[in-house]
Amino acid sequence: MIFHYLLAYAAFGYIGWESGVAAPDRAEWYFRYFPYSVLSNGSWPLYIFFAIIAFIPAFIFFQKGTFDNLRRQVTIRYFRLFFPVAGCILSALLVWKAGGFFSQPLGNLLNNNWDKAFYTTVPSLKNALFCAVYKTPFAGDSEYCSVLWCMSLILYGSYFSYLAIMGVAMLKRRYLIYCGLFLLTFADPSYTAFLGGMIAADVVVALNKKKIVLPGWLNALLFVGGCVIGNFPEVWLGKFSVFTVYGIGAFLVLIPCCNSIWLQKVLSNRFLVKAGQYSFALVLAHFTIMMSFSAWLFLNLHNNGISYAWNLVIVFLTAIPVNWLVGVIFYHLIEKPSAKLTDWIYRKLA
């Protein structure tokens, strides 16, 4: 969410999709605004999200040693994505048809190509439904919300994880196969973070069963190293994909987060637990808020003579409670009921 707000309102040093920066000029543009450009290009939390998607079912399997949860996940994965994604798309369509998106005037004001890439021609309800059922979950269509590009990757990455767990998890020498799978991800780096999440779960469960807590310095080294690798300047990666490098960073961070007693206490904070509960709802809802309410507020403050710096402060401060409120509403009205509906579908299919 923070990454998208920075892209929309303060995209200094951004060199990614629709940045308008030519390939030969990316390094110069990136380092002109360094270290801020680490934030404006900071997509690493998404790779942690990918890793966690694989980590959870793998953790449950390695703990219990049964395929019951995996069978359930294989059956419901599409439906578990479909209903929240459909809610996101239809909500965006409603705002779009009501003329509630202001990404175009915002992009013109800030000379931001990324803003201007969204919400140009209002689509039909038929198109929205087609996107919800097929184009978004299977082809990554993000016409209605930028974050939806990764829904197909989540779907395919989930099934990659399930197949990998079922295929190798019972083998004694599976770590050799992990190495082989890692090498294979260079052919399609999109799945590196998912593989990393699965391996991290195996390592964490093995440590837990032996009641091993890694030395504080080692957990700190893994955590800091993962953060550095996960935010390594893209312009220095050469031929390595960000999916590979940032996926490795996500893998390294997951181990100390699950093994360090101190990090466990931090992550058990009541607010962080709630944020985790509403995380998917916030991911799906924030873009619509950002390009409607927040953009409208920014434009009106600008028209009333508020300086750019103060405008940013006001927009960012109001974005926190508004997005939280909408995320909570989205969770209780769409995501939570859809989870119950998905459970019902599983009972009927199983």
XYZ file of C-alpha atoms in Angstrom:
350
model
C 0.000 0.000 0.000
C 2.774 2.432 0.959
C 4.652 1.570 -2.225
C 1.625 2.446 -4.371
C 1.015 5.729 -2.577
C 4.638 6.713 -3.156
C 4.287 5.811 -6.838
C 1.094 7.807 -7.215
C 2.149 10.972 -5.381
C 5.947 11.018 -5.069
C 7.477 8.741 -7.710
C 10.985 10.202 -7.471
C 13.577 7.717 -8.706
C 10.987 5.210 -9.914
C 12.235 3.201 -12.915
C 9.610 0.474 -13.297
C 6.519 -0.059 -15.436
C 5.154 3.154 -17.006
C 7.907 5.226 -15.390
C 8.734 6.825 -18.728
C 12.459 6.414 -17.995
C 14.445 4.941 -20.887
C 16.535 1.848 -20.100
C 19.931 3.599 -20.553
C 18.871 6.349 -18.126
C 17.479 4.170 -15.339
C 20.635 3.920 -13.238
C 21.213 7.682 -13.299
C 17.572 8.381 -12.433
C 17.545 5.776 -9.667
C 20.674 7.055 -7.927
C 19.691 10.687 -8.326
C 17.076 10.068 -5.642
C 18.871 7.330 -3.698
C 18.132 6.161 -0.980
C 14.519 7.348 -1.450
C 14.393 5.360 -4.701
C 14.662 2.180 -2.613
C 11.179 3.039 -1.326
C 9.714 4.253 -4.618
C 10.816 0.979 -6.240
C 10.148 -1.052 -3.102
C 8.112 -4.030 -4.256
C 9.840 -6.493 -1.912
C 6.867 -6.901 0.498
C 5.015 -8.516 -2.401
C 7.670 -11.230 -2.620
C 7.340 -11.877 1.107
C 3.604 -12.255 0.479
C 4.333 -14.816 -2.266
C 6.657 -16.719 0.063
C 4.080 -16.761 2.875
C 1.462 -18.184 0.489
C 3.674 -21.271 0.070
C 4.999 -21.223 3.636
C 1.637 -21.748 5.370
C 0.497 -24.996 3.655
C 4.063 -26.337 3.735
C 4.365 -25.557 7.455
C 1.087 -27.358 8.181
C 2.201 -30.370 6.151
C 5.649 -30.681 7.725
C 4.105 -30.361 11.181
C 1.286 -32.881 10.713
C 2.698 -35.100 7.974
C -0.677 -35.529 6.247
C -2.031 -34.318 2.908
C -5.496 -33.388 4.220
C -4.908 -29.622 4.201
C -3.195 -29.776 0.802
C -6.146 -31.608 -0.739
C -8.404 -28.909 0.614
C -6.184 -26.107 -0.711
C -5.950 -27.695 -4.158
C -9.748 -27.837 -4.317
C -10.596 -24.351 -3.069
C -7.677 -22.185 -4.250
C -9.422 -20.706 -7.274
C -12.624 -19.982 -5.345
C -10.662 -18.495 -2.443
C -9.215 -15.955 -4.870
C -12.251 -15.476 -7.083
C -14.754 -13.992 -4.621
C -12.503 -11.271 -3.110
C -11.109 -10.429 -6.557
C -14.632 -10.166 -7.962
C -15.539 -7.855 -5.073
C -12.518 -5.679 -5.849
C -13.315 -5.511 -9.572
C -17.013 -4.757 -9.146
C -16.293 -2.101 -6.497
C -13.814 -0.433 -8.835
C -16.308 -0.592 -11.713
C -18.951 1.102 -9.556
C -16.575 3.932 -8.642
C -15.401 4.164 -12.261
C -18.918 4.485 -13.680
C -19.747 7.094 -11.036
C -16.798 9.205 -12.215
C -14.983 8.711 -8.934
C -11.472 8.055 -10.231
C -9.082 11.007 -10.583
C -5.912 9.278 -11.763
C -5.853 11.203 -15.067
C -5.921 14.755 -13.640
C -3.580 13.617 -10.855
C -1.109 12.254 -13.397
C -1.321 15.442 -15.458
C -0.704 17.602 -12.391
C 2.285 15.565 -11.188
C 3.531 14.628 -14.680
C 3.264 11.009 -13.549
C 2.956 8.451 -16.363
C 2.137 5.695 -13.887
C -0.984 7.520 -12.670
C -2.131 8.201 -16.216
C -1.920 4.509 -17.137
C -5.081 3.733 -15.152
C -8.815 4.275 -15.596
C -8.987 5.685 -19.110
C -12.095 4.214 -20.805
C -14.960 2.920 -18.660
C -15.547 -0.794 -19.414
C -18.800 -2.729 -19.297
C -20.221 -4.957 -16.575
C -19.800 -7.903 -18.944
C -16.088 -7.151 -19.232
C -15.778 -6.836 -15.457
C -17.390 -10.230 -14.901
C -15.164 -11.818 -17.556
C -12.112 -10.355 -15.826
C -13.277 -11.617 -12.435
C -13.930 -15.151 -13.679
C -11.031 -15.609 -16.105
C -8.767 -12.750 -17.190
C -7.559 -11.714 -13.747
C -7.047 -15.111 -12.038
C -5.615 -16.797 -15.141
C -4.020 -13.969 -17.157
C -3.253 -11.337 -14.508
C -5.463 -8.615 -15.984
C -5.153 -5.472 -13.850
C -7.483 -3.125 -15.715
C -9.582 -2.474 -12.610
C -6.859 -2.456 -9.968
C -3.087 -2.442 -10.361
C -2.474 -5.113 -7.722
C -4.541 -7.648 -9.652
C -1.643 -8.323 -12.037
C -0.257 -10.779 -9.484
C -3.454 -12.786 -8.927
C -2.582 -15.220 -11.716
C 0.903 -15.589 -10.267
C -0.625 -16.300 -6.852
C -2.886 -18.952 -8.394
C -0.133 -20.654 -10.389
C 2.416 -20.205 -7.594
C 0.045 -21.815 -5.116
C -0.383 -24.886 -7.301
C 3.354 -25.004 -7.939
C 3.827 -25.090 -4.163
C 1.191 -27.776 -3.610
C 2.687 -30.015 -6.305
C 6.210 -29.471 -4.987
C 5.161 -30.339 -1.434
C 3.299 -33.475 -2.511
C 6.128 -34.500 -4.830
C 9.189 -34.133 -2.626
C 8.179 -33.475 0.980
C 8.249 -37.145 2.033
C 11.726 -37.766 0.605
C 14.688 -37.960 2.973
C 17.066 -36.237 0.568
C 14.600 -33.587 -0.514
C 17.108 -30.776 0.087
C 19.005 -31.968 -2.980
C 15.775 -31.719 -4.957
C 15.212 -28.226 -3.531
C 18.552 -27.244 -5.045
C 17.456 -28.647 -8.393
C 14.117 -26.848 -8.214
C 15.910 -23.609 -7.378
C 18.064 -23.972 -10.488
C 14.919 -24.622 -12.527
C 13.392 -21.360 -11.299
C 15.994 -19.506 -13.347
C 13.955 -20.631 -16.374
C 10.911 -18.922 -14.817
C 11.965 -16.816 -11.807
C 8.343 -15.985 -10.952
C 8.219 -19.009 -8.641
C 11.410 -18.393 -6.648
C 9.631 -16.778 -3.695
C 7.076 -19.607 -3.543
C 9.846 -22.203 -3.493
C 11.653 -20.166 -0.846
C 8.548 -20.113 1.335
C 8.200 -23.884 1.081
C 11.859 -24.513 1.958
C 11.703 -22.011 4.820
C 8.742 -23.922 6.288
C 10.709 -27.172 6.103
C 13.679 -25.573 7.871
C 11.537 -23.923 10.559
C 9.616 -27.118 11.384
C 12.874 -29.098 11.536
C 14.315 -26.543 13.977
C 11.129 -26.571 16.052
C 11.054 -30.373 16.302
C 14.635 -30.376 17.563
C 13.863 -27.368 19.810
C 16.709 -25.418 18.250
C 16.783 -21.645 18.543
C 19.436 -20.162 16.293
C 21.983 -17.819 17.898
C 20.839 -14.207 17.993
C 23.665 -13.105 15.724
C 22.681 -15.685 13.087
C 19.009 -14.717 13.151
C 20.051 -11.064 12.900
C 22.373 -11.867 9.999
C 19.634 -13.749 8.138
C 17.097 -10.991 8.753
C 19.356 -8.076 7.813
C 20.812 -10.012 4.879
C 17.324 -10.812 3.617
C 16.275 -7.169 3.895
C 19.365 -5.998 2.002
C 18.956 -8.605 -0.749
C 15.219 -7.934 -0.944
C 15.825 -4.232 -1.515
C 18.966 -4.491 -3.630
C 18.988 -1.825 -6.377
C 17.369 -3.294 -9.457
C 19.805 -1.445 -11.694
C 22.672 -3.499 -10.220
C 21.081 -6.912 -10.708
C 22.388 -7.341 -14.234
C 20.933 -10.472 -15.815
C 19.382 -11.667 -12.555
C 15.621 -11.220 -12.276
C 14.110 -9.286 -9.389
C 11.905 -12.357 -8.857
C 15.019 -14.442 -8.169
C 16.881 -11.991 -5.962
C 13.923 -10.642 -4.002
C 12.565 -14.186 -3.635
C 15.845 -15.216 -1.987
C 15.537 -12.213 0.317
C 12.033 -13.292 1.329
C 13.272 -16.826 2.080
C 16.070 -15.543 4.304
C 13.746 -13.281 6.299
C 11.110 -15.942 6.993
C 13.484 -18.180 8.967
C 14.443 -15.662 11.702
C 10.876 -14.340 11.819
C 9.772 -17.840 12.866
C 12.819 -18.766 14.969
C 13.829 -15.605 16.811
C 12.015 -15.205 20.142
C 12.436 -11.424 19.980
C 11.020 -11.176 16.445
C 8.149 -13.461 17.437
C 7.240 -11.056 20.232
C 7.344 -8.108 17.837
C 5.221 -9.896 15.228
C 2.732 -10.955 17.917
C 1.847 -7.317 18.541
C -1.927 -6.912 18.546
C -1.920 -4.319 15.759
C 0.330 -6.434 13.513
C -1.864 -9.488 14.074
C -4.929 -7.449 13.039
C -3.056 -6.042 10.054
C -2.250 -9.600 9.013
C -5.898 -10.574 9.338
C -6.991 -7.707 7.084
C -3.918 -7.757 4.822
C -5.530 -9.271 1.716
C -8.549 -6.985 2.055
C -6.223 -3.971 2.348
C -4.249 -5.119 -0.686
C -7.418 -5.350 -2.783
C -9.151 -2.213 -1.490
C -6.393 0.379 -1.174
C -5.850 1.069 -4.880
C -9.459 2.110 -5.412
C -9.254 4.442 -2.398
C -5.921 5.842 -3.545
C -7.137 6.744 -7.031
C -10.510 8.041 -5.888
C -10.722 9.624 -2.426
C -6.999 10.317 -1.957
C -6.555 11.667 -5.499
C -9.661 13.851 -5.122
C -8.332 15.205 -1.828
C -4.884 15.902 -3.286
C -6.321 17.796 -6.260
C -8.652 19.874 -4.091
C -5.913 20.768 -1.636
C -3.702 21.811 -4.541
C -6.485 23.957 -6.016
C -6.850 25.667 -2.648
C -3.201 26.672 -2.558
C -1.810 23.994 -0.243
C 1.873 23.344 -0.923
C 2.999 20.023 -2.354
C 4.785 18.965 0.842
C 1.811 19.682 3.122
C -0.510 18.119 0.569
C 1.500 14.897 0.771
C 1.407 14.924 4.561
C -2.371 15.425 4.678
C -3.094 12.812 1.997
C -0.850 10.210 3.625
C -2.240 10.833 7.123
C -5.845 10.571 5.941
C -5.041 7.511 3.834
C -4.183 5.439 6.919
C -7.571 5.520 8.698
C -9.621 5.584 5.474
C -7.862 2.555 4.001
C -8.024 0.732 7.314
C -11.764 1.382 7.585
C -12.463 0.293 4.012
C -10.203 -2.736 4.442
C -12.113 -3.822 7.552
C -15.437 -3.350 5.739
C -14.147 -5.284 2.709
C -12.987 -8.097 4.985
C -16.272 -8.447 6.860
C -18.588 -7.935 3.879
C -16.667 -9.763 1.163
C -13.589 -11.743 2.207
C -14.898 -13.385 5.392
C -18.278 -14.439 3.903
C -16.492 -15.678 0.779
C -14.245 -17.867 2.955
C -17.361 -19.465 4.456
C -18.828 -19.915 0.976
C -15.572 -21.512 -0.158
C -15.732 -23.942 2.771
C -19.283 -24.854 1.725
C -18.122 -25.460 -1.848
C -15.346 -27.717 -0.567
C -17.761 -29.769 1.522
C -19.942 -30.249 -1.551
C -17.022 -31.206 -3.784
C -15.026 -33.318 -1.333
